[in-house]
Amino acid sequence: MKTRKRSNAPVFWGLFGAGGMLAALFGPMLVFITGVAVPLGLILPAGAMDYPKMLAFSQNFIGKGFIFAVISLFMWHAAHRIFHSLHEIGIHAGFGCKLLTYGVALVGTVVSAVVLLGIGF
Amino acid sequence: MDGWWKKNPFYVEYMVHEATALFVAAYAIVLLVGLVRLGQGLEAWTGWLEAMKSPLSIVFHLALLVAIAYHALTWFKLFPLTMPPIVVNGKRVEPNVVVSTGWTAAIIASLALLGIVWRIAA
Amino acid sequence: MSEQKVIEIEVLRYLPESDQAPRSEVYKVPFTDDMSVLQGAQYIKDHFDGSLTFRWSCRMAICGSCGMMINGIPKLSCETFIRDYYPNRITIEALANFPIEKDLVVDLSGFIEKLEAIQPYIIPKEPRTVEQGEYIQTPAQFAEYIQFTSCINCTLCYAACPQVGLNPEFIGPAAIALAHRYNMDSRDGGQAQRMELLASEDGVYNCSAVGYCSEVCPKHVDPGNAVNINKINAAKDYFLRFLSPKGGAK
Ligand code: SF4
Ligand code: FES
């Protein structure tokens, strides 16, 4: 019988699933708040995302964790889906595709971690 | 296999919901830029907030909103396929109940998020 | 007597002795409302061209041999009726994602190998002698896997699965559903052996949850669900092997 290699997919699939879940639960509302409501001054109190507030939020443990989870997991979720879609439309450029998808997610994760640590507690 | 996904409406829908990933990625990048600007201090952050007010940005975010809402819709719609059956009192929960529970959870989570942001902002 | 209705049936023909590549041929087939697409093909064979080749046996959606692409959708031709297409043309082709052997007959040897590979039989947890008596199973334990026993190996789900088309090595929906059927059986102890295959690069993670396999399955096996449940099982196995002394699958 043919011997088969164990797949490392559980790692990426797990990140994909976690990001997909987070995006499904909070994604639309986050976009609405940061991209529509706050810029247009709708619903939320004025200055909801002003510097002192956002700084405090990003210095808070929970806030930090939330920002990190949203940015990095959204990226891993998207990377996994886009990687598969590229394969499905016939682009199988192995390493190049991985760099473009998982590579970008990794960079995004590292950058957001560095910035969040730099902001302090 | 070229163009296989154009051959059946079922596949087309699959490709559309897979494509929402492009919008999720775009939004993550917007947030990442925002985070970097926040780390750079008051001025940089205010600049980012201003940029978010441009008409182009608003239109872009409306598109993101639609796409990511579609992601949420289809994410839970696939639960009967992607999740193990849920058994309550020895009976298998109907697929459509599973799906609507997911949607309800998303609505509650969204409202909770809005509420929390409101409290922090006020 | 009402006028005889005639439907056009376009058949993807391929005779390996004479054809370089598959070609289409259209036949005008008189039909009655009780005629299946399979009977349409039989009419063509009996009246127009005896060389037309296709598989069938039971004519009642249970043997699983008459699958074909009907207007691009994988279906059992014996339970698909001509009247539902009339007056439009019906196109029939060999099942997608398989090599064509002749006309509507596909080469199933790859599928058979996959079926064998998942060890589709009970690997007893503890061997019992005849004296020890039968293996006991409760109705609740039976209910765990009954759905996945309904598969008739028609391979419609393989024809529906783009990932099978993209990677012919992918174990695929029906074989994984059958592996799941045995893994879920309380008498079986072969889960770790099957997991090696399911968690491999030819295994469950080839699936991207398209879900069309479950849509076309004539027996409501929901093979897609079996595949996705085993992504979770394989992930548990992947991470938990670091904790367990036995180390899970290799
Ligand atoms: S799972 Fe369904 S579609 Fe697939 S081979 Fe079995 S009966 Fe046919
Ligand atoms: S002839 Fe047996 S399933 Fe159609």
Coordinates of C-alpha atoms and ligand atoms in Angstrom, one line a residue:
Chain A
M1 CA 0.0 0.0 0.0
K2 CA 1.0 3.5 -0.8
T3 CA 2.4 5.5 2.2
R4 CA 0.9 8.9 2.7
K5 CA 2.3 11.9 4.5
R6 CA 0.3 13.4 7.4
S7 CA -1.2 16.7 6.4
N8 CA -0.2 19.8 8.3
A9 CA -3.5 21.4 7.3
P10 CA -5.0 21.2 10.8
V11 CA -2.9 24.3 11.8
F12 CA -4.1 26.4 8.8
W13 CA -7.6 25.0 8.8
G14 CA -7.9 25.7 12.5
L15 CA -6.8 29.4 12.0
F16 CA -9.2 29.6 9.0
G17 CA -12.1 28.3 11.1
A18 CA -11.4 30.6 14.0
G19 CA -11.1 33.6 11.8
G20 CA -14.2 32.7 9.8
M21 CA -16.1 32.4 13.0
L22 CA -14.9 35.7 14.4
A23 CA -15.7 37.4 11.1
A24 CA -19.1 35.9 10.9
L25 CA -20.0 36.9 14.5
F26 CA -18.5 40.4 14.6
G27 CA -17.3 41.3 11.0
P28 CA -20.3 43.1 9.7
M29 CA -20.7 45.2 12.8
L30 CA -17.0 46.0 13.0
V31 CA -17.1 47.3 9.5
F32 CA -20.2 49.3 10.2
I33 CA -18.7 50.9 13.3
T34 CA -15.2 51.7 12.0
G35 CA -16.0 52.3 8.4
V36 CA -19.5 53.8 8.3
A37 CA -20.9 54.9 11.7
V38 CA -17.9 56.6 13.2
P39 CA -16.7 58.4 10.0
L40 CA -20.2 59.7 9.3
G41 CA -21.0 60.4 13.0
L42 CA -24.0 58.0 13.0
I43 CA -25.5 56.4 16.1
L44 CA -22.4 56.3 18.3
P45 CA -21.4 59.3 20.5
A46 CA -19.1 61.8 18.8
G47 CA -15.4 61.1 19.2
A48 CA -16.0 57.4 19.8
M49 CA -12.7 56.5 18.2
D50 CA -10.6 59.5 19.2
Y51 CA -7.0 59.0 20.1
P52 CA -7.2 58.8 23.9
K53 CA -10.0 56.3 23.8
M54 CA -8.3 54.1 21.2
L55 CA -5.0 54.3 23.0
A56 CA -6.6 53.3 26.3
F57 CA -8.5 50.5 24.4
S58 CA -5.3 49.1 22.9
Q59 CA -3.5 49.3 26.2
N60 CA -6.2 47.3 28.0
F61 CA -5.5 43.6 28.0
I62 CA -8.9 42.6 26.6
G63 CA -8.8 45.4 24.0
K64 CA -5.3 44.4 22.9
G65 CA -6.3 40.8 22.6
F66 CA -9.4 41.6 20.6
I67 CA -7.5 43.8 18.2
F68 CA -4.8 41.2 17.7
A69 CA -7.4 38.4 17.3
V70 CA -9.4 40.3 14.7
I71 CA -6.5 41.4 12.6
S72 CA -4.5 38.2 12.6
L73 CA -7.3 35.7 12.5
F74 CA -9.1 37.6 9.7
M75 CA -5.9 37.5 7.7
W76 CA -5.4 33.8 8.3
H77 CA -9.0 33.1 7.4
A78 CA -8.7 35.0 4.2
A79 CA -5.3 33.6 3.3
H80 CA -6.5 30.0 3.6
R81 CA -9.6 30.7 1.5
I82 CA -7.7 32.6 -1.1
F83 CA -5.0 30.0 -1.3
H84 CA -7.6 27.3 -2.0
S85 CA -9.4 29.5 -4.5
L86 CA -6.2 30.2 -6.5
H87 CA -5.8 26.4 -6.7
E88 CA -9.4 26.0 -7.8
I89 CA -9.1 28.5 -10.6
G90 CA -6.0 26.8 -11.9
I91 CA -3.2 28.8 -10.3
H92 CA -1.0 26.2 -8.6
A93 CA 2.2 28.2 -8.2
G94 CA 3.0 26.4 -5.0
F95 CA 5.5 28.6 -3.1
G96 CA 4.5 31.9 -4.7
C97 CA 0.8 31.4 -3.8
K98 CA 1.7 30.5 -0.2
L99 CA 3.9 33.6 0.1
L100 CA 1.0 35.8 -1.3
T101 CA -1.5 34.3 1.2
Y102 CA -0.1 32.7 4.3
G103 CA 3.0 34.9 4.0
V104 CA 1.0 38.1 4.1
A105 CA -1.0 36.7 7.0
L106 CA 2.2 35.9 8.9
V107 CA 3.6 39.4 8.3
G108 CA 0.3 41.0 9.4
T109 CA 0.3 38.9 12.5
V110 CA 3.9 39.9 13.4
V111 CA 3.4 43.6 12.7
S112 CA 0.2 43.8 14.7
A113 CA 1.9 41.9 17.6
V114 CA 4.9 44.3 17.5
V115 CA 2.7 47.4 17.4
L116 CA 0.5 46.2 20.2
L117 CA 3.4 45.4 22.4
G118 CA 5.0 48.7 21.5
I119 CA 1.9 50.6 22.6
G120 CA 2.4 49.3 26.1
F121 CA 0.1 48.3 28.8
Chain B
M1 CA -11.0 21.4 -14.9
D2 CA -10.7 24.9 -16.3
G3 CA -13.7 27.0 -15.6
W4 CA -15.5 24.2 -13.8
W5 CA -17.1 26.6 -11.4
K6 CA -19.0 28.4 -14.2
K7 CA -20.8 25.2 -15.1
N8 CA -23.3 25.0 -12.3
P9 CA -25.1 27.7 -10.2
F10 CA -24.2 25.8 -7.1
Y11 CA -20.5 26.2 -7.9
V12 CA -21.0 29.8 -8.8
E13 CA -22.5 30.5 -5.3
Y14 CA -19.6 28.6 -3.8
M15 CA -17.1 30.8 -5.6
V16 CA -18.9 34.0 -4.6
H17 CA -18.9 33.1 -0.9
E18 CA -15.2 32.0 -1.1
A19 CA -14.5 35.4 -2.7
T20 CA -15.7 37.2 0.4
A21 CA -12.3 36.3 1.7
L22 CA -10.8 39.1 -0.5
F23 CA -13.0 41.6 1.4
V24 CA -12.1 40.1 4.8
A25 CA -8.4 40.4 3.9
A26 CA -9.0 44.0 2.7
Y27 CA -10.7 45.0 5.9
A28 CA -7.9 43.3 8.0
I29 CA -5.4 45.4 6.1
V30 CA -7.4 48.6 6.7
L31 CA -7.4 47.8 10.4
L32 CA -3.7 46.9 10.4
V33 CA -2.8 50.2 8.9
G34 CA -5.0 51.9 11.5
L35 CA -3.2 50.0 14.3
V36 CA 0.2 51.0 12.9
R37 CA -1.0 54.7 12.8
L38 CA -2.3 54.4 16.3
G39 CA 1.1 53.2 17.4
Q40 CA 2.7 56.2 15.7
G41 CA 0.8 58.7 17.9
L42 CA -2.0 61.2 17.9
E43 CA -1.3 62.9 14.6
A44 CA -1.0 59.7 12.6
W45 CA -4.1 58.3 14.1
T46 CA -6.1 61.4 13.5
G47 CA -4.9 61.3 9.9
W48 CA -6.2 57.7 9.6
L49 CA -9.6 58.7 11.1
E50 CA -9.8 61.6 8.6
A51 CA -9.0 59.2 5.7
M52 CA -11.8 56.9 6.8
K53 CA -14.2 59.9 6.2
S54 CA -13.5 60.2 2.5
P55 CA -16.4 59.4 0.3
L56 CA -14.3 56.7 -1.4
S57 CA -13.6 55.1 1.9
I58 CA -17.3 55.1 2.9
V59 CA -18.3 53.5 -0.4
F60 CA -15.5 51.0 0.0
H61 CA -16.7 50.1 3.5
L62 CA -20.2 49.7 2.4
A63 CA -19.0 47.2 -0.1
L64 CA -17.0 45.5 2.7
L65 CA -20.1 45.5 4.8
V66 CA -22.2 43.7 2.1
A67 CA -19.5 41.1 1.4
I68 CA -18.7 40.3 5.0
A69 CA -22.4 40.1 5.8
Y70 CA -22.6 37.6 3.0
H71 CA -19.7 35.7 4.6
A72 CA -21.6 35.6 7.9
L73 CA -24.8 34.5 6.2
T74 CA -23.1 31.6 4.3
W75 CA -20.8 30.7 7.1
F76 CA -23.7 29.6 9.3
K77 CA -25.6 28.3 6.4
L78 CA -22.9 25.7 5.9
F79 CA -23.0 24.6 9.5
P80 CA -25.2 21.5 8.8
L81 CA -22.5 20.4 6.4
T82 CA -19.4 21.5 8.3
M83 CA -20.4 20.7 11.9
P84 CA -21.2 17.4 13.6
P85 CA -24.9 16.8 14.2
I86 CA -26.1 18.3 17.4
V87 CA -28.2 16.0 19.5
V88 CA -30.6 17.4 22.2
N89 CA -32.6 14.9 24.3
G90 CA -31.7 12.1 22.0
K91 CA -33.0 13.9 18.9
R92 CA -31.0 15.4 16.1
V93 CA -31.5 19.2 15.8
E94 CA -33.0 20.1 12.4
P95 CA -30.5 21.7 10.0
N96 CA -32.5 24.8 9.6
V97 CA -32.7 25.3 13.4
V98 CA -28.9 25.0 13.5
V99 CA -28.6 27.6 10.8
S100 CA -31.0 30.1 12.4
T101 CA -29.3 29.6 15.8
G102 CA -26.0 30.6 14.2
W103 CA -27.6 33.7 12.6
T104 CA -29.2 34.6 15.9
A105 CA -25.9 34.3 17.7
A106 CA -24.3 36.6 15.1
I107 CA -27.0 39.2 15.6
I108 CA -26.6 39.0 19.4
A109 CA -22.8 39.2 19.2
S110 CA -23.1 42.2 16.9
L111 CA -25.5 44.1 19.1
A112 CA -23.4 43.3 22.2
L113 CA -20.4 44.7 20.4
L114 CA -22.2 47.9 19.4
G115 CA -23.4 48.2 23.0
I116 CA -19.9 47.8 24.4
V117 CA -18.4 50.3 22.0
W118 CA -21.2 52.7 23.0
R119 CA -20.4 52.3 26.7
I120 CA -16.7 52.8 26.1
A121 CA -17.4 55.8 23.9
A122 CA -19.9 57.5 26.2
Chain C
M1 CA -54.4 7.9 -29.3
S2 CA -52.3 11.0 -28.7
E3 CA -49.5 11.9 -30.9
Q4 CA -46.1 10.2 -30.1
K5 CA -43.8 12.7 -28.4
V6 CA -40.1 12.7 -29.5
I7 CA -37.2 14.1 -27.5
E8 CA -33.7 14.8 -28.7
I9 CA -31.0 13.0 -26.6
E10 CA -27.5 14.2 -27.2
V11 CA -25.0 11.5 -26.1
L12 CA -21.3 12.0 -25.5
R13 CA -19.9 9.0 -27.4
Y14 CA -16.4 7.6 -27.1
L15 CA -15.2 4.4 -28.7
P16 CA -11.6 3.9 -27.8
E17 CA -11.0 1.7 -30.9
S18 CA -12.0 4.4 -33.4
D19 CA -12.4 7.8 -31.6
Q20 CA -9.4 10.1 -30.9
A21 CA -11.6 12.1 -28.4
P22 CA -15.2 12.0 -27.2
R23 CA -17.7 13.4 -29.6
S24 CA -21.4 14.2 -29.4
E25 CA -24.2 12.5 -31.3
V26 CA -27.9 13.4 -31.2
Y27 CA -30.7 10.9 -31.4
K28 CA -34.4 11.5 -31.7
V29 CA -36.1 9.2 -29.3
P30 CA -39.9 8.6 -29.1
F31 CA -40.9 8.4 -25.5
T32 CA -43.8 7.9 -23.1
D33 CA -44.3 9.7 -19.8
D34 CA -43.2 6.7 -17.7
M35 CA -39.8 6.5 -19.5
S36 CA -36.5 7.2 -17.6
V37 CA -33.4 8.6 -19.2
L38 CA -31.9 5.1 -18.8
Q39 CA -34.8 3.7 -20.9
G40 CA -34.0 6.5 -23.4
A41 CA -30.5 5.2 -23.7
Q42 CA -31.7 1.7 -24.0
Y43 CA -34.0 2.8 -26.9
I44 CA -31.0 4.3 -28.6
K45 CA -29.1 1.1 -28.2
D46 CA -31.9 -1.1 -29.4
H47 CA -33.0 1.1 -32.4
F48 CA -30.2 3.3 -33.5
D49 CA -26.7 2.1 -32.5
G50 CA -26.1 -1.2 -30.7
S51 CA -22.6 -0.1 -29.8
L52 CA -23.8 2.5 -27.3
T53 CA -22.3 1.4 -24.0
F54 CA -23.6 2.2 -20.5
R55 CA -24.0 0.4 -17.1
W56 CA -27.3 -0.4 -15.4
S57 CA -28.8 -3.2 -13.5
C58 CA -31.6 -2.7 -11.0
R59 CA -33.6 0.1 -12.7
M60 CA -34.8 1.1 -9.2
A61 CA -32.1 3.3 -7.8
I62 CA -30.5 0.7 -5.6
C63 CA -27.6 -0.9 -7.5
G64 CA -25.8 2.4 -8.1
S65 CA -24.5 1.6 -11.6
C66 CA -26.5 3.9 -13.9
G67 CA -25.0 7.2 -12.9
M68 CA -24.3 9.8 -15.6
M69 CA -24.2 13.5 -16.2
I70 CA -27.6 14.5 -17.2
N71 CA -27.6 18.1 -18.5
G72 CA -24.4 18.5 -16.5
I73 CA -25.7 17.2 -13.2
P74 CA -24.7 13.8 -11.8
K75 CA -27.9 11.7 -11.5
L76 CA -29.0 8.1 -11.5
S77 CA -30.5 7.8 -15.0
C78 CA -33.0 5.1 -13.9
E79 CA -34.8 7.6 -11.6
T80 CA -34.6 10.6 -13.9
F81 CA -37.5 11.0 -16.2
I82 CA -37.5 12.2 -19.8
R83 CA -40.8 14.0 -19.4
D84 CA -39.2 16.4 -16.9
Y85 CA -36.9 17.7 -19.7
Y86 CA -39.3 17.7 -22.7
P87 CA -39.4 19.6 -25.0
N88 CA -35.8 20.6 -24.4
R89 CA -32.9 18.4 -25.4
I90 CA -31.3 16.1 -22.9
T91 CA -27.6 15.8 -22.9
I92 CA -26.0 12.7 -21.3
E93 CA -22.3 12.2 -20.6
A94 CA -20.1 9.9 -18.7
L95 CA -19.7 10.9 -15.0
A96 CA -17.4 13.8 -14.5
N97 CA -14.0 13.4 -12.8
F98 CA -13.5 9.8 -14.0
P99 CA -11.5 8.6 -17.0
I100 CA -14.0 7.4 -19.7
E101 CA -13.6 3.8 -20.6
K102 CA -16.2 3.7 -23.4
D103 CA -19.2 6.0 -24.0
L104 CA -21.0 6.4 -20.7
V105 CA -18.9 3.8 -18.9
V106 CA -16.2 5.2 -16.6
D107 CA -13.1 3.6 -15.1
L108 CA -13.9 3.0 -11.4
S109 CA -10.6 1.3 -10.5
G110 CA -9.3 4.4 -8.7
F111 CA -12.5 4.6 -6.7
I112 CA -12.3 0.9 -5.8
E113 CA -8.8 1.3 -4.5
K114 CA -9.9 4.2 -2.3
L115 CA -12.8 2.1 -1.0
E116 CA -10.3 -0.7 -0.1
A117 CA -7.9 1.7 1.4
I118 CA -10.3 2.8 4.1
Q119 CA -10.7 -0.8 5.3
P120 CA -14.5 -0.9 4.9
Y121 CA -15.1 -3.7 7.4
I122 CA -15.3 -4.0 11.2
I123 CA -11.9 -4.3 12.8
P124 CA -13.0 -5.7 16.1
K125 CA -12.1 -3.8 19.3
E126 CA -11.7 -7.1 21.1
P127 CA -11.8 -10.3 19.1
R128 CA -14.4 -12.7 20.4
T129 CA -14.7 -16.4 19.9
V130 CA -18.0 -18.0 18.8
E131 CA -18.4 -19.3 22.3
Q132 CA -18.3 -15.8 23.7
G133 CA -21.3 -15.0 21.5
E134 CA -22.3 -12.0 19.4
Y135 CA -21.3 -8.4 19.6
I136 CA -24.0 -6.4 21.4
Q137 CA -25.1 -3.1 20.0
T138 CA -27.9 -0.8 21.3
P139 CA -30.3 1.0 19.0
A140 CA -28.7 4.3 20.1
Q141 CA -25.3 3.0 19.0
F142 CA -26.8 1.7 15.8
A143 CA -28.3 5.2 15.1
E144 CA -24.8 6.7 15.2
Y145 CA -23.8 5.3 11.9
I146 CA -27.0 4.0 10.1
Q147 CA -27.1 7.0 7.8
F148 CA -23.7 6.3 6.4
T149 CA -24.6 2.7 5.6
S150 CA -27.0 3.7 2.9
C151 CA -24.4 4.4 0.3
I152 CA -24.8 2.5 -3.0
N153 CA -21.4 3.4 -4.4
C154 CA -23.0 5.2 -7.3
T155 CA -20.1 7.8 -7.3
L156 CA -22.4 10.7 -8.1
C157 CA -20.7 12.5 -5.3
Y158 CA -17.3 12.1 -6.9
A159 CA -18.7 13.5 -10.1
A160 CA -20.0 16.4 -8.1
C161 CA -16.8 17.2 -6.3
P162 CA -14.4 19.7 -7.8
Q163 CA -11.7 18.7 -5.4
V164 CA -11.8 15.1 -6.8
G165 CA -11.4 16.6 -10.2
L166 CA -8.5 18.8 -9.1
N167 CA -6.7 16.1 -7.2
P168 CA -7.7 12.5 -8.3
E169 CA -5.7 11.2 -5.3
F170 CA -8.3 12.7 -2.9
I171 CA -10.0 9.8 -1.1
G172 CA -13.3 11.6 -1.8
P173 CA -16.8 11.7 -0.3
A174 CA -18.2 8.2 -0.5
A175 CA -15.1 6.4 0.7
I176 CA -14.7 8.9 3.6
A177 CA -18.4 8.5 4.5
L178 CA -17.8 4.7 4.6
A179 CA -14.7 5.1 6.8
H180 CA -16.8 7.3 9.1
R181 CA -19.5 4.6 9.1
Y182 CA -17.0 2.0 10.5
N183 CA -15.4 4.5 12.8
M184 CA -18.8 5.3 14.4
D185 CA -19.6 1.6 14.9
S186 CA -19.4 0.7 18.5
R187 CA -18.0 -2.7 17.6
D188 CA -15.2 -1.3 15.6
G189 CA -11.7 -0.5 16.9
G190 CA -10.0 0.5 13.6
Q191 CA -10.3 4.3 13.9
A192 CA -6.6 4.9 14.4
Q193 CA -5.7 2.9 11.3
R194 CA -8.3 4.8 9.2
M195 CA -7.2 8.1 10.7
E196 CA -3.8 7.7 9.1
L197 CA -5.5 7.9 5.7
L198 CA -8.1 10.5 6.5
A199 CA -5.5 12.8 8.1
S200 CA -3.0 12.3 5.2
E201 CA -2.4 14.7 2.3
D202 CA -4.9 12.7 0.3
G203 CA -7.5 12.9 3.1
V204 CA -10.2 15.2 4.4
Y205 CA -8.4 18.5 4.1
N206 CA -8.7 18.3 0.3
C207 CA -12.3 19.2 0.9
S208 CA -13.2 22.9 0.9
A209 CA -16.8 22.4 1.9
V210 CA -18.4 22.9 -1.5
G211 CA -21.1 20.6 -0.3
Y212 CA -22.4 19.6 -3.8
C213 CA -21.7 15.9 -3.0
S214 CA -24.4 15.8 -0.4
E215 CA -26.7 17.7 -2.7
V216 CA -26.6 15.1 -5.5
C217 CA -26.4 12.0 -3.3
P218 CA -29.6 9.9 -4.1
K219 CA -29.5 8.2 -0.8
H220 CA -29.1 11.1 1.6
V221 CA -25.9 9.8 3.0
D222 CA -24.6 13.4 3.4
P223 CA -21.0 12.3 2.6
G224 CA -19.9 16.0 2.9
N225 CA -20.9 16.0 6.6
A226 CA -18.8 12.8 7.1
V227 CA -15.8 14.5 5.5
N228 CA -16.1 17.6 7.6
I229 CA -16.7 15.8 10.9
N230 CA -13.4 14.1 10.2
K231 CA -11.6 17.3 9.7
I232 CA -12.5 18.0 13.3
N233 CA -11.5 14.5 14.3
A234 CA -8.2 14.7 12.4
A235 CA -7.4 18.1 13.9
K236 CA -8.0 16.7 17.4
D237 CA -5.7 13.8 16.5
Y238 CA -3.1 16.2 15.1
F239 CA -2.9 18.3 18.3
L240 CA -3.7 15.8 20.9
R241 CA -1.0 13.4 19.8
F242 CA 1.5 15.6 21.6
L243 CA -0.3 14.9 24.8
S244 CA -1.1 11.2 24.5
P245 CA 1.8 8.8 25.1
K246 CA 0.6 6.6 22.2
G247 CA 1.0 9.4 19.8
G248 CA -2.1 9.0 17.6
A249 CA -1.7 8.3 13.9
K250 CA 1.7 8.6 12.3
Ligands
SF4_1 S1 -22.4 8.8 -0.8 FE1 -24.3 9.0 -2.0 S2 -23.6 9.9 -4.0 FE2 -21.8 9.1 -3.0 S3 -21.6 7.0 -3.8 FE3 -22.8 6.8 -1.9 S4 -24.9 6.9 -2.5 FE4 -23.7 7.7 -4.3
FES2 S1 -30.0 1.0 -12.6 FE1 -29.5 0.5 -10.5 S2 -29.4 2.5 -9.7 FE2 -30.1 2.9 -11.6

